[in-house]
mmCIF file with all atom_site columns, C-alpha atoms in Angstrom:
data_model
loop_
_atom_site.group_PDB
_atom_site.id
_atom_site.type_symbol
_atom_site.label_atom_id
_atom_site.label_alt_id
_atom_site.label_comp_id
_atom_site.label_asym_id
_atom_site.label_entity_id
_atom_site.label_seq_id
_atom_site.pdbx_PDB_ins_code
_atom_site.Cartn_x
_atom_site.Cartn_y
_atom_site.Cartn_z
_atom_site.occupancy
_atom_site.B_iso_or_equiv
_atom_site.pdbx_formal_charge
_atom_site.auth_seq_id
_atom_site.auth_comp_id
_atom_site.auth_asym_id
_atom_site.auth_atom_id
_atom_site.pdbx_PDB_model_num
ATOM 1   C CA . UNK A 1 1   ? 144.599 179.080 5.606   1.00 0.00 ? 9   UNK A CA 1
ATOM 2   C CA . UNK A 1 2   ? 145.770 179.519 2.031   1.00 0.00 ? 10  UNK A CA 1
ATOM 3   C CA . UNK A 1 3   ? 143.882 182.096 0.029   1.00 0.00 ? 11  UNK A CA 1
ATOM 4   C CA . UNK A 1 4   ? 144.071 184.366 -2.988  1.00 0.00 ? 12  UNK A CA 1
ATOM 5   C CA . UNK A 1 5   ? 142.565 187.851 -3.168  1.00 0.00 ? 13  UNK A CA 1
ATOM 6   C CA . UNK A 1 6   ? 142.205 189.678 -6.471  1.00 0.00 ? 14  UNK A CA 1
ATOM 7   C CA . UNK A 1 7   ? 141.936 193.431 -6.833  1.00 0.00 ? 15  UNK A CA 1
ATOM 8   C CA . UNK A 1 8   ? 142.213 196.133 -9.467  1.00 0.00 ? 16  UNK A CA 1
ATOM 9   C CA . UNK A 1 9   ? 139.027 195.531 -11.424 1.00 0.00 ? 17  UNK A CA 1
ATOM 10  C CA . UNK A 1 10  ? 136.699 198.301 -12.471 1.00 0.00 ? 18  UNK A CA 1
ATOM 11  C CA . UNK A 1 11  ? 135.173 200.219 -15.361 1.00 0.00 ? 19  UNK A CA 1
ATOM 12  C CA . UNK A 1 12  ? 137.473 201.128 -18.249 1.00 0.00 ? 20  UNK A CA 1
ATOM 13  C CA . UNK A 1 13  ? 136.845 202.540 -21.712 1.00 0.00 ? 21  UNK A CA 1
ATOM 14  C CA . UNK A 1 14  ? 137.545 200.497 -24.846 1.00 0.00 ? 22  UNK A CA 1
ATOM 15  C CA . UNK A 1 15  ? 141.208 200.792 -25.730 1.00 0.00 ? 23  UNK A CA 1
ATOM 16  C CA . UNK A 1 16  ? 142.149 201.457 -22.122 1.00 0.00 ? 24  UNK A CA 1
ATOM 17  C CA . UNK A 1 17  ? 144.386 199.591 -19.704 1.00 0.00 ? 25  UNK A CA 1
ATOM 18  C CA . UNK A 1 18  ? 144.021 198.007 -16.305 1.00 0.00 ? 26  UNK A CA 1
ATOM 19  C CA . UNK A 1 19  ? 146.318 196.040 -14.010 1.00 0.00 ? 27  UNK A CA 1
ATOM 20  C CA . UNK A 1 20  ? 144.900 193.281 -11.859 1.00 0.00 ? 28  UNK A CA 1
ATOM 21  C CA . UNK A 1 21  ? 146.635 192.020 -8.733  1.00 0.00 ? 29  UNK A CA 1
ATOM 22  C CA . UNK A 1 22  ? 146.301 188.732 -6.888  1.00 0.00 ? 30  UNK A CA 1
ATOM 23  C CA . UNK A 1 23  ? 147.692 188.632 -3.358  1.00 0.00 ? 31  UNK A CA 1
ATOM 24  C CA . UNK A 1 24  ? 148.497 185.258 -1.866  1.00 0.00 ? 32  UNK A CA 1
ATOM 25  C CA . UNK A 1 25  ? 148.429 184.477 1.831   1.00 0.00 ? 33  UNK A CA 1
ATOM 26  C CA . UNK A 1 26  ? 148.929 181.316 3.824   1.00 0.00 ? 34  UNK A CA 1
ATOM 27  C CA . UNK A 1 27  ? 151.376 179.885 1.306   1.00 0.00 ? 35  UNK A CA 1
ATOM 28  C CA . UNK A 1 28  ? 154.479 180.866 -0.628  1.00 0.00 ? 36  UNK A CA 1
ATOM 29  C CA . UNK A 1 29  ? 153.637 181.918 -4.153  1.00 0.00 ? 37  UNK A CA 1
ATOM 30  C CA . UNK A 1 30  ? 157.079 181.138 -5.561  1.00 0.00 ? 38  UNK A CA 1
ATOM 31  C CA . UNK A 1 31  ? 156.525 177.402 -5.345  1.00 0.00 ? 39  UNK A CA 1
ATOM 32  C CA . UNK A 1 32  ? 153.528 177.349 -7.667  1.00 0.00 ? 40  UNK A CA 1
ATOM 33  C CA . UNK A 1 33  ? 152.492 177.851 -11.236 1.00 0.00 ? 41  UNK A CA 1
ATOM 34  C CA . UNK A 1 34  ? 149.775 180.494 -11.401 1.00 0.00 ? 42  UNK A CA 1
ATOM 35  C CA . UNK A 1 35  ? 146.911 181.184 -13.797 1.00 0.00 ? 43  UNK A CA 1
ATOM 36  C CA . UNK A 1 36  ? 144.334 183.785 -14.721 1.00 0.00 ? 44  UNK A CA 1
ATOM 37  C CA . UNK A 1 37  ? 140.870 182.592 -15.773 1.00 0.00 ? 45  UNK A CA 1
ATOM 38  C CA . UNK A 1 38  ? 137.935 184.785 -16.758 1.00 0.00 ? 46  UNK A CA 1
ATOM 39  C CA . UNK A 1 39  ? 134.170 184.392 -16.894 1.00 0.00 ? 47  UNK A CA 1
ATOM 40  C CA . UNK A 1 40  ? 131.989 186.726 -18.928 1.00 0.00 ? 48  UNK A CA 1
ATOM 41  C CA . UNK A 1 41  ? 128.520 187.636 -17.637 1.00 0.00 ? 49  UNK A CA 1
ATOM 42  C CA . UNK A 1 42  ? 126.400 184.491 -17.756 1.00 0.00 ? 50  UNK A CA 1
ATOM 43  C CA . UNK A 1 43  ? 129.174 182.669 -19.608 1.00 0.00 ? 51  UNK A CA 1
ATOM 44  C CA . UNK A 1 44  ? 131.576 179.825 -18.909 1.00 0.00 ? 52  UNK A CA 1
ATOM 45  C CA . UNK A 1 45  ? 135.138 179.752 -17.662 1.00 0.00 ? 53  UNK A CA 1
ATOM 46  C CA . UNK A 1 46  ? 137.903 180.689 -20.090 1.00 0.00 ? 54  UNK A CA 1
ATOM 47  C CA . UNK A 1 47  ? 141.573 180.102 -19.373 1.00 0.00 ? 55  UNK A CA 1
ATOM 48  C CA . UNK A 1 48  ? 143.553 183.298 -19.993 1.00 0.00 ? 56  UNK A CA 1
ATOM 49  C CA . UNK A 1 49  ? 147.187 182.974 -18.959 1.00 0.00 ? 57  UNK A CA 1
ATOM 50  C CA . UNK A 1 50  ? 149.848 180.957 -17.124 1.00 0.00 ? 58  UNK A CA 1
ATOM 51  C CA . UNK A 1 51  ? 153.160 181.743 -15.464 1.00 0.00 ? 59  UNK A CA 1
ATOM 52  C CA . UNK A 1 52  ? 155.670 179.324 -13.988 1.00 0.00 ? 60  UNK A CA 1
ATOM 53  C CA . UNK A 1 53  ? 157.087 179.494 -10.487 1.00 0.00 ? 61  UNK A CA 1
ATOM 54  C CA . UNK A 1 54  ? 159.986 181.878 -11.206 1.00 0.00 ? 62  UNK A CA 1
ATOM 55  C CA . UNK A 1 55  ? 158.294 183.908 -13.936 1.00 0.00 ? 63  UNK A CA 1
ATOM 56  C CA . UNK A 1 56  ? 160.594 182.704 -16.708 1.00 0.00 ? 64  UNK A CA 1
ATOM 57  C CA . UNK A 1 57  ? 157.830 181.026 -18.717 1.00 0.00 ? 65  UNK A CA 1
ATOM 58  C CA . UNK A 1 58  ? 154.426 182.437 -19.661 1.00 0.00 ? 66  UNK A CA 1
ATOM 59  C CA . UNK A 1 59  ? 151.599 181.552 -22.041 1.00 0.00 ? 67  UNK A CA 1
ATOM 60  C CA . UNK A 1 60  ? 148.355 183.140 -23.197 1.00 0.00 ? 68  UNK A CA 1
ATOM 61  C CA . UNK A 1 61  ? 145.051 182.342 -24.817 1.00 0.00 ? 69  UNK A CA 1
ATOM 62  C CA . UNK A 1 62  ? 144.942 183.474 -28.445 1.00 0.00 ? 70  UNK A CA 1
ATOM 63  C CA . UNK A 1 63  ? 142.201 185.986 -27.599 1.00 0.00 ? 71  UNK A CA 1
ATOM 64  C CA . UNK A 1 64  ? 144.515 188.015 -25.327 1.00 0.00 ? 72  UNK A CA 1
ATOM 65  C CA . UNK A 1 65  ? 147.953 187.335 -26.806 1.00 0.00 ? 73  UNK A CA 1
ATOM 66  C CA . UNK A 1 66  ? 149.829 190.545 -27.464 1.00 0.00 ? 74  UNK A CA 1
ATOM 67  C CA . UNK A 1 67  ? 147.477 192.596 -25.271 1.00 0.00 ? 75  UNK A CA 1
ATOM 68  C CA . UNK A 1 68  ? 147.770 190.999 -21.815 1.00 0.00 ? 76  UNK A CA 1
ATOM 69  C CA . UNK A 1 69  ? 150.933 190.364 -19.799 1.00 0.00 ? 77  UNK A CA 1
ATOM 70  C CA . UNK A 1 70  ? 151.141 188.093 -16.777 1.00 0.00 ? 78  UNK A CA 1
ATOM 71  C CA . UNK A 1 71  ? 153.861 188.658 -14.191 1.00 0.00 ? 79  UNK A CA 1
ATOM 72  C CA . UNK A 1 72  ? 154.644 187.919 -10.573 1.00 0.00 ? 80  UNK A CA 1
ATOM 73  C CA . UNK A 1 73  ? 156.559 189.456 -7.695  1.00 0.00 ? 81  UNK A CA 1
ATOM 74  C CA . UNK A 1 74  ? 157.463 186.549 -5.463  1.00 0.00 ? 82  UNK A CA 1
ATOM 75  C CA . UNK A 1 75  ? 158.950 188.880 -2.857  1.00 0.00 ? 83  UNK A CA 1
ATOM 76  C CA . UNK A 1 76  ? 155.515 190.488 -2.505  1.00 0.00 ? 84  UNK A CA 1
ATOM 77  C CA . UNK A 1 77  ? 153.702 187.151 -2.898  1.00 0.00 ? 85  UNK A CA 1
ATOM 78  C CA . UNK A 1 78  ? 151.621 188.770 -5.652  1.00 0.00 ? 86  UNK A CA 1
ATOM 79  C CA . UNK A 1 79  ? 150.549 187.873 -9.180  1.00 0.00 ? 87  UNK A CA 1
ATOM 80  C CA . UNK A 1 80  ? 149.631 190.474 -11.797 1.00 0.00 ? 88  UNK A CA 1
ATOM 81  C CA . UNK A 1 81  ? 147.780 190.747 -15.091 1.00 0.00 ? 89  UNK A CA 1
ATOM 82  C CA . UNK A 1 82  ? 148.453 193.859 -17.164 1.00 0.00 ? 90  UNK A CA 1
ATOM 83  C CA . UNK A 1 83  ? 145.636 194.296 -19.643 1.00 0.00 ? 91  UNK A CA 1
ATOM 84  C CA . UNK A 1 84  ? 146.057 196.734 -22.548 1.00 0.00 ? 92  UNK A CA 1
ATOM 85  C CA . UNK A 1 85  ? 143.927 197.596 -25.581 1.00 0.00 ? 93  UNK A CA 1
ATOM 86  C CA . UNK A 1 86  ? 140.842 196.399 -23.761 1.00 0.00 ? 94  UNK A CA 1
ATOM 87  C CA . UNK A 1 87  ? 137.744 195.455 -25.727 1.00 0.00 ? 95  UNK A CA 1
ATOM 88  C CA . UNK A 1 88  ? 134.097 195.023 -24.791 1.00 0.00 ? 96  UNK A CA 1
ATOM 89  C CA . UNK A 1 89  ? 134.530 191.269 -25.056 1.00 0.00 ? 97  UNK A CA 1
ATOM 90  C CA . UNK A 1 90  ? 137.115 191.365 -22.257 1.00 0.00 ? 98  UNK A CA 1
ATOM 91  C CA . UNK A 1 91  ? 134.315 192.229 -19.825 1.00 0.00 ? 99  UNK A CA 1
ATOM 92  C CA . UNK A 1 92  ? 134.357 189.449 -17.234 1.00 0.00 ? 100 UNK A CA 1
ATOM 93  C CA . UNK A 1 93  ? 135.110 188.374 -13.721 1.00 0.00 ? 101 UNK A CA 1
ATOM 94  C CA . UNK A 1 94  ? 138.816 187.610 -13.587 1.00 0.00 ? 102 UNK A CA 1
ATOM 95  C CA . UNK A 1 95  ? 139.986 184.868 -11.247 1.00 0.00 ? 103 UNK A CA 1
ATOM 96  C CA . UNK A 1 96  ? 143.542 184.043 -10.276 1.00 0.00 ? 104 UNK A CA 1
ATOM 97  C CA . UNK A 1 97  ? 144.247 180.422 -9.462  1.00 0.00 ? 105 UNK A CA 1
ATOM 98  C CA . UNK A 1 98  ? 147.119 178.463 -7.967  1.00 0.00 ? 106 UNK A CA 1
ATOM 99  C CA . UNK A 1 99  ? 148.243 175.546 -10.049 1.00 0.00 ? 107 UNK A CA 1
ATOM 100 C CA . UNK A 1 100 ? 148.894 172.130 -8.604  1.00 0.00 ? 108 UNK A CA 1
ATOM 101 C CA . UNK A 1 101 ? 150.418 170.022 -11.323 1.00 0.00 ? 109 UNK A CA 1
ATOM 102 C CA . UNK A 1 102 ? 148.190 170.531 -14.353 1.00 0.00 ? 110 UNK A CA 1
ATOM 103 C CA . UNK A 1 103 ? 145.050 171.486 -12.435 1.00 0.00 ? 111 UNK A CA 1
ATOM 104 C CA . UNK A 1 104 ? 143.904 174.744 -10.847 1.00 0.00 ? 112 UNK A CA 1
ATOM 105 C CA . UNK A 1 105 ? 143.780 173.938 -7.170  1.00 0.00 ? 113 UNK A CA 1
ATOM 106 C CA . UNK A 1 106 ? 142.982 177.165 -5.306  1.00 0.00 ? 114 UNK A CA 1
ATOM 107 C CA . UNK A 1 107 ? 140.923 180.052 -6.673  1.00 0.00 ? 115 UNK A CA 1
ATOM 108 C CA . UNK A 1 108 ? 140.415 183.620 -5.573  1.00 0.00 ? 116 UNK A CA 1
ATOM 109 C CA . UNK A 1 109 ? 136.980 185.225 -5.327  1.00 0.00 ? 117 UNK A CA 1
ATOM 110 C CA . UNK A 1 110 ? 137.441 187.162 -8.569  1.00 0.00 ? 118 UNK A CA 1
ATOM 111 C CA . UNK A 1 111 ? 137.468 190.807 -9.593  1.00 0.00 ? 119 UNK A CA 1
ATOM 112 C CA . UNK A 1 112 ? 135.074 192.329 -12.128 1.00 0.00 ? 120 UNK A CA 1
ATOM 113 C CA . UNK A 1 113 ? 136.358 194.133 -15.202 1.00 0.00 ? 121 UNK A CA 1
ATOM 114 C CA . UNK A 1 114 ? 133.876 196.088 -17.307 1.00 0.00 ? 122 UNK A CA 1
ATOM 115 C CA . UNK A 1 115 ? 134.949 197.544 -20.638 1.00 0.00 ? 123 UNK A CA 1
ATOM 116 C CA . UNK A 1 116 ? 132.435 200.123 -21.789 1.00 0.00 ? 124 UNK A CA 1
ATOM 117 C CA . UNK A 1 117 ? 132.189 203.693 -22.978 1.00 0.00 ? 125 UNK A CA 1
ATOM 118 C CA . UNK B 2 1   ? 141.964 176.623 -28.560 1.00 0.00 ? 12  UNK B CA 1
ATOM 119 C CA . UNK B 2 2   ? 138.357 175.548 -29.119 1.00 0.00 ? 13  UNK B CA 1
ATOM 120 C CA . UNK B 2 3   ? 136.317 174.921 -25.996 1.00 0.00 ? 14  UNK B CA 1
ATOM 121 C CA . UNK B 2 4   ? 135.684 171.328 -24.979 1.00 0.00 ? 15  UNK B CA 1
ATOM 122 C CA . UNK B 2 5   ? 132.117 170.125 -25.567 1.00 0.00 ? 16  UNK B CA 1
ATOM 123 C CA . UNK B 2 6   ? 129.859 169.513 -22.577 1.00 0.00 ? 17  UNK B CA 1
ATOM 124 C CA . UNK B 2 7   ? 126.078 169.049 -22.418 1.00 0.00 ? 18  UNK B CA 1
ATOM 125 C CA . UNK B 2 8   ? 124.425 172.297 -21.429 1.00 0.00 ? 19  UNK B CA 1
ATOM 126 C CA . UNK B 2 9   ? 122.391 170.646 -18.697 1.00 0.00 ? 20  UNK B CA 1
ATOM 127 C CA . UNK B 2 10  ? 121.815 167.373 -16.876 1.00 0.00 ? 21  UNK B CA 1
ATOM 128 C CA . UNK B 2 11  ? 119.454 166.470 -14.076 1.00 0.00 ? 22  UNK B CA 1
ATOM 129 C CA . UNK B 2 12  ? 118.809 163.740 -11.558 1.00 0.00 ? 23  UNK B CA 1
ATOM 130 C CA . UNK B 2 13  ? 116.848 162.975 -8.428  1.00 0.00 ? 24  UNK B CA 1
ATOM 131 C CA . UNK B 2 14  ? 118.411 162.759 -4.979  1.00 0.00 ? 25  UNK B CA 1
ATOM 132 C CA . UNK B 2 15  ? 120.209 159.465 -4.527  1.00 0.00 ? 26  UNK B CA 1
ATOM 133 C CA . UNK B 2 16  ? 120.581 158.851 -8.260  1.00 0.00 ? 27  UNK B CA 1
ATOM 134 C CA . UNK B 2 17  ? 123.763 159.011 -10.331 1.00 0.00 ? 28  UNK B CA 1
ATOM 135 C CA . UNK B 2 18  ? 124.498 161.398 -13.172 1.00 0.00 ? 29  UNK B CA 1
ATOM 136 C CA . UNK B 2 19  ? 127.357 161.537 -15.644 1.00 0.00 ? 30  UNK B CA 1
ATOM 137 C CA . UNK B 2 20  ? 128.632 164.660 -17.383 1.00 0.00 ? 31  UNK B CA 1
ATOM 138 C CA . UNK B 2 21  ? 130.668 164.187 -20.542 1.00 0.00 ? 32  UNK B CA 1
ATOM 139 C CA . UNK B 2 22  ? 133.474 166.345 -21.868 1.00 0.00 ? 33  UNK B CA 1
ATOM 140 C CA . UNK B 2 23  ? 134.497 165.780 -25.475 1.00 0.00 ? 34  UNK B CA 1
ATOM 141 C CA . UNK B 2 24  ? 137.661 167.102 -27.034 1.00 0.00 ? 35  UNK B CA 1
ATOM 142 C CA . UNK B 2 25  ? 140.204 165.894 -29.544 1.00 0.00 ? 36  UNK B CA 1
ATOM 143 C CA . UNK B 2 26  ? 143.414 163.924 -29.614 1.00 0.00 ? 37  UNK B CA 1
ATOM 144 C CA . UNK B 2 27  ? 145.217 167.240 -29.104 1.00 0.00 ? 38  UNK B CA 1
ATOM 145 C CA . UNK B 2 28  ? 143.685 167.883 -25.719 1.00 0.00 ? 39  UNK B CA 1
ATOM 146 C CA . UNK B 2 29  ? 141.551 165.371 -23.787 1.00 0.00 ? 40  UNK B CA 1
ATOM 147 C CA . UNK B 2 30  ? 142.805 162.403 -25.742 1.00 0.00 ? 41  UNK B CA 1
ATOM 148 C CA . UNK B 2 31  ? 146.425 163.473 -25.722 1.00 0.00 ? 42  UNK B CA 1
ATOM 149 C CA . UNK B 2 32  ? 147.034 164.013 -22.026 1.00 0.00 ? 43  UNK B CA 1
ATOM 150 C CA . UNK B 2 33  ? 145.912 162.535 -18.716 1.00 0.00 ? 44  UNK B CA 1
ATOM 151 C CA . UNK B 2 34  ? 145.474 166.056 -17.385 1.00 0.00 ? 45  UNK B CA 1
ATOM 152 C CA . UNK B 2 35  ? 141.714 166.519 -17.315 1.00 0.00 ? 46  UNK B CA 1
ATOM 153 C CA . UNK B 2 36  ? 140.274 168.304 -14.299 1.00 0.00 ? 47  UNK B CA 1
ATOM 154 C CA . UNK B 2 37  ? 136.738 169.107 -13.199 1.00 0.00 ? 48  UNK B CA 1
ATOM 155 C CA . UNK B 2 38  ? 135.439 172.169 -11.338 1.00 0.00 ? 49  UNK B CA 1
ATOM 156 C CA . UNK B 2 39  ? 132.219 172.824 -9.452  1.00 0.00 ? 50  UNK B CA 1
ATOM 157 C CA . UNK B 2 40  ? 130.846 176.352 -9.345  1.00 0.00 ? 51  UNK B CA 1
ATOM 158 C CA . UNK B 2 41  ? 127.865 177.477 -7.292  1.00 0.00 ? 52  UNK B CA 1
ATOM 159 C CA . UNK B 2 42  ? 126.152 180.739 -8.332  1.00 0.00 ? 53  UNK B CA 1
ATOM 160 C CA . UNK B 2 43  ? 128.201 183.781 -7.423  1.00 0.00 ? 54  UNK B CA 1
ATOM 161 C CA . UNK B 2 44  ? 131.055 181.671 -6.081  1.00 0.00 ? 55  UNK B CA 1
ATOM 162 C CA . UNK B 2 45  ? 134.546 180.806 -7.222  1.00 0.00 ? 56  UNK B CA 1
ATOM 163 C CA . UNK B 2 46  ? 135.124 177.444 -8.905  1.00 0.00 ? 57  UNK B CA 1
ATOM 164 C CA . UNK B 2 47  ? 136.285 174.519 -6.788  1.00 0.00 ? 58  UNK B CA 1
ATOM 165 C CA . UNK B 2 48  ? 138.527 171.686 -7.971  1.00 0.00 ? 59  UNK B CA 1
ATOM 166 C CA . UNK B 2 49  ? 136.702 168.348 -7.752  1.00 0.00 ? 60  UNK B CA 1
ATOM 167 C CA . UNK B 2 50  ? 138.794 165.974 -9.901  1.00 0.00 ? 61  UNK B CA 1
ATOM 168 C CA . UNK B 2 51  ? 142.323 166.260 -11.280 1.00 0.00 ? 62  UNK B CA 1
ATOM 169 C CA . UNK B 2 52  ? 144.491 164.121 -13.556 1.00 0.00 ? 63  UNK B CA 1
ATOM 170 C CA . UNK B 2 53  ? 141.339 162.457 -14.972 1.00 0.00 ? 64  UNK B CA 1
ATOM 171 C CA . UNK B 2 54  ? 140.334 160.506 -11.887 1.00 0.00 ? 65  UNK B CA 1
ATOM 172 C CA . UNK B 2 55  ? 142.057 161.770 -8.731  1.00 0.00 ? 66  UNK B CA 1
ATOM 173 C CA . UNK B 2 56  ? 140.135 163.478 -5.930  1.00 0.00 ? 67  UNK B CA 1
ATOM 174 C CA . UNK B 2 57  ? 141.613 166.309 -3.858  1.00 0.00 ? 68  UNK B CA 1
ATOM 175 C CA . UNK B 2 58  ? 141.443 165.947 -0.122  1.00 0.00 ? 69  UNK B CA 1
ATOM 176 C CA . UNK B 2 59  ? 137.981 166.806 1.164   1.00 0.00 ? 70  UNK B CA 1
ATOM 177 C CA . UNK B 2 60  ? 136.045 165.985 -2.015  1.00 0.00 ? 71  UNK B CA 1
ATOM 178 C CA . UNK B 2 61  ? 133.469 163.256 -1.339  1.00 0.00 ? 72  UNK B CA 1
ATOM 179 C CA . UNK B 2 62  ? 134.092 159.899 -3.003  1.00 0.00 ? 73  UNK B CA 1
ATOM 180 C CA . UNK B 2 63  ? 130.661 160.277 -4.628  1.00 0.00 ? 74  UNK B CA 1
ATOM 181 C CA . UNK B 2 64  ? 132.559 162.236 -7.285  1.00 0.00 ? 75  UNK B CA 1
ATOM 182 C CA . UNK B 2 65  ? 134.592 160.195 -9.758  1.00 0.00 ? 76  UNK B CA 1
ATOM 183 C CA . UNK B 2 66  ? 136.265 160.820 -13.087 1.00 0.00 ? 77  UNK B CA 1
ATOM 184 C CA . UNK B 2 67  ? 137.257 158.740 -16.066 1.00 0.00 ? 78  UNK B CA 1
ATOM 185 C CA . UNK B 2 68  ? 138.386 159.039 -19.667 1.00 0.00 ? 79  UNK B CA 1
ATOM 186 C CA . UNK B 2 69  ? 137.984 157.037 -22.837 1.00 0.00 ? 80  UNK B CA 1
ATOM 187 C CA . UNK B 2 70  ? 139.647 158.264 -25.990 1.00 0.00 ? 81  UNK B CA 1
ATOM 188 C CA . UNK B 2 71  ? 138.799 161.925 -26.536 1.00 0.00 ? 82  UNK B CA 1
ATOM 189 C CA . UNK B 2 72  ? 135.958 161.987 -23.992 1.00 0.00 ? 83  UNK B CA 1
ATOM 190 C CA . UNK B 2 73  ? 136.276 162.485 -20.257 1.00 0.00 ? 84  UNK B CA 1
ATOM 191 C CA . UNK B 2 74  ? 133.424 161.964 -17.809 1.00 0.00 ? 85  UNK B CA 1
ATOM 192 C CA . UNK B 2 75  ? 132.464 163.118 -14.335 1.00 0.00 ? 86  UNK B CA 1
ATOM 193 C CA . UNK B 2 76  ? 130.090 160.858 -12.439 1.00 0.00 ? 87  UNK B CA 1
ATOM 194 C CA . UNK B 2 77  ? 128.284 161.954 -9.315  1.00 0.00 ? 88  UNK B CA 1
ATOM 195 C CA . UNK B 2 78  ? 126.639 159.142 -7.407  1.00 0.00 ? 89  UNK B CA 1
ATOM 196 C CA . UNK B 2 79  ? 124.159 159.444 -4.547  1.00 0.00 ? 90  UNK B CA 1
ATOM 197 C CA . UNK B 2 80  ? 123.090 162.911 -5.725  1.00 0.00 ? 91  UNK B CA 1
ATOM 198 C CA . UNK B 2 81  ? 122.500 165.458 -2.999  1.00 0.00 ? 92  UNK B CA 1
ATOM 199 C CA . UNK B 2 82  ? 120.789 168.828 -3.137  1.00 0.00 ? 93  UNK B CA 1
ATOM 200 C CA . UNK B 2 83  ? 124.088 170.641 -2.570  1.00 0.00 ? 94  UNK B CA 1
ATOM 201 C CA . UNK B 2 84  ? 125.517 169.087 -5.745  1.00 0.00 ? 95  UNK B CA 1
ATOM 202 C CA . UNK B 2 85  ? 123.311 171.397 -7.809  1.00 0.00 ? 96  UNK B CA 1
ATOM 203 C CA . UNK B 2 86  ? 125.828 173.680 -9.531  1.00 0.00 ? 97  UNK B CA 1
ATOM 204 C CA . UNK B 2 87  ? 127.662 174.320 -12.779 1.00 0.00 ? 98  UNK B CA 1
ATOM 205 C CA . UNK B 2 88  ? 130.431 171.889 -13.667 1.00 0.00 ? 99  UNK B CA 1
ATOM 206 C CA . UNK B 2 89  ? 133.348 172.580 -15.970 1.00 0.00 ? 100 UNK B CA 1
ATOM 207 C CA . UNK B 2 90  ? 135.939 170.254 -17.409 1.00 0.00 ? 101 UNK B CA 1
ATOM 208 C CA . UNK B 2 91  ? 139.400 171.492 -18.283 1.00 0.00 ? 102 UNK B CA 1
ATOM 209 C CA . UNK B 2 92  ? 142.215 169.892 -20.250 1.00 0.00 ? 103 UNK B CA 1
ATOM 210 C CA . UNK B 2 93  ? 145.891 170.643 -20.706 1.00 0.00 ? 104 UNK B CA 1
ATOM 211 C CA . UNK B 2 94  ? 146.539 171.273 -24.401 1.00 0.00 ? 105 UNK B CA 1
ATOM 212 C CA . UNK B 2 95  ? 150.320 171.350 -24.482 1.00 0.00 ? 106 UNK B CA 1
ATOM 213 C CA . UNK B 2 96  ? 152.800 174.253 -24.570 1.00 0.00 ? 107 UNK B CA 1
ATOM 214 C CA . UNK B 2 97  ? 151.536 175.321 -21.139 1.00 0.00 ? 108 UNK B CA 1
ATOM 215 C CA . UNK B 2 98  ? 148.066 176.170 -22.359 1.00 0.00 ? 109 UNK B CA 1
ATOM 216 C CA . UNK B 2 99  ? 144.712 174.928 -21.093 1.00 0.00 ? 110 UNK B CA 1
ATOM 217 C CA . UNK B 2 100 ? 141.126 174.865 -22.360 1.00 0.00 ? 111 UNK B CA 1
ATOM 218 C CA . UNK B 2 101 ? 137.824 174.661 -20.489 1.00 0.00 ? 112 UNK B CA 1
ATOM 219 C CA . UNK B 2 102 ? 134.561 173.097 -21.520 1.00 0.00 ? 113 UNK B CA 1
ATOM 220 C CA . UNK B 2 103 ? 131.470 175.232 -21.976 1.00 0.00 ? 114 UNK B CA 1
ATOM 221 C CA . UNK B 2 104 ? 130.015 174.104 -18.660 1.00 0.00 ? 115 UNK B CA 1
ATOM 222 C CA . UNK B 2 105 ? 127.097 171.921 -17.601 1.00 0.00 ? 116 UNK B CA 1
ATOM 223 C CA . UNK B 2 106 ? 124.291 172.979 -15.294 1.00 0.00 ? 117 UNK B CA 1
ATOM 224 C CA . UNK B 2 107 ? 123.346 170.157 -12.933 1.00 0.00 ? 118 UNK B CA 1
ATOM 225 C CA . UNK B 2 108 ? 119.816 170.291 -11.550 1.00 0.00 ? 119 UNK B CA 1
ATOM 226 C CA . UNK B 2 109 ? 118.832 168.086 -8.627  1.00 0.00 ? 120 UNK B CA 1
ATOM 227 C CA . UNK B 2 110 ? 115.125 167.443 -9.043  1.00 0.00 ? 121 UNK B CA 1
#
């Protein structure tokens, strides 16, 4: 069964850094576009970032551009999100999702990131 | 990258039909046939229900259907069931490999 499992969330101070991981199983990551999506407490879904199948193309929401970096290690079947200069407004559950065409077909269970002093 | 506009809440009785709208612009919803819809139960991950405006993934009941007219996409759920009570989000491709979600709609089954 195909699944995604995120890890790496936690409590970090404003201005700090955190790296999220998303491990894929049951399918080969290198055939798919991948995304990160976040959801603040009691809020809606917000698309954060995209990466193509070989990692040569990436894109970001304006709110995280220049602070977050998406990457992938296809040999390890793992997706990453490096988050720097974190702000209180980055507090959210972060989901990774497998793209299928222009939709987000398979989602992980999410990992919580809390930015607070 | 402004969020797409959805009603905050809709409701219906079991067996009835409800429609959730998703309004954008010609740069997103109106510009591409890449609107998708996601169902999210409390504390759970989102689930893809409709993709490419009107296509259903395998396993999604045919009670769920999607459409688009101009800059507005719609999700219709017919024959409402108790388990359909959830939050629903639309999402549109916006070009340059970027996407935008709607604000979400809470569906209550009365």
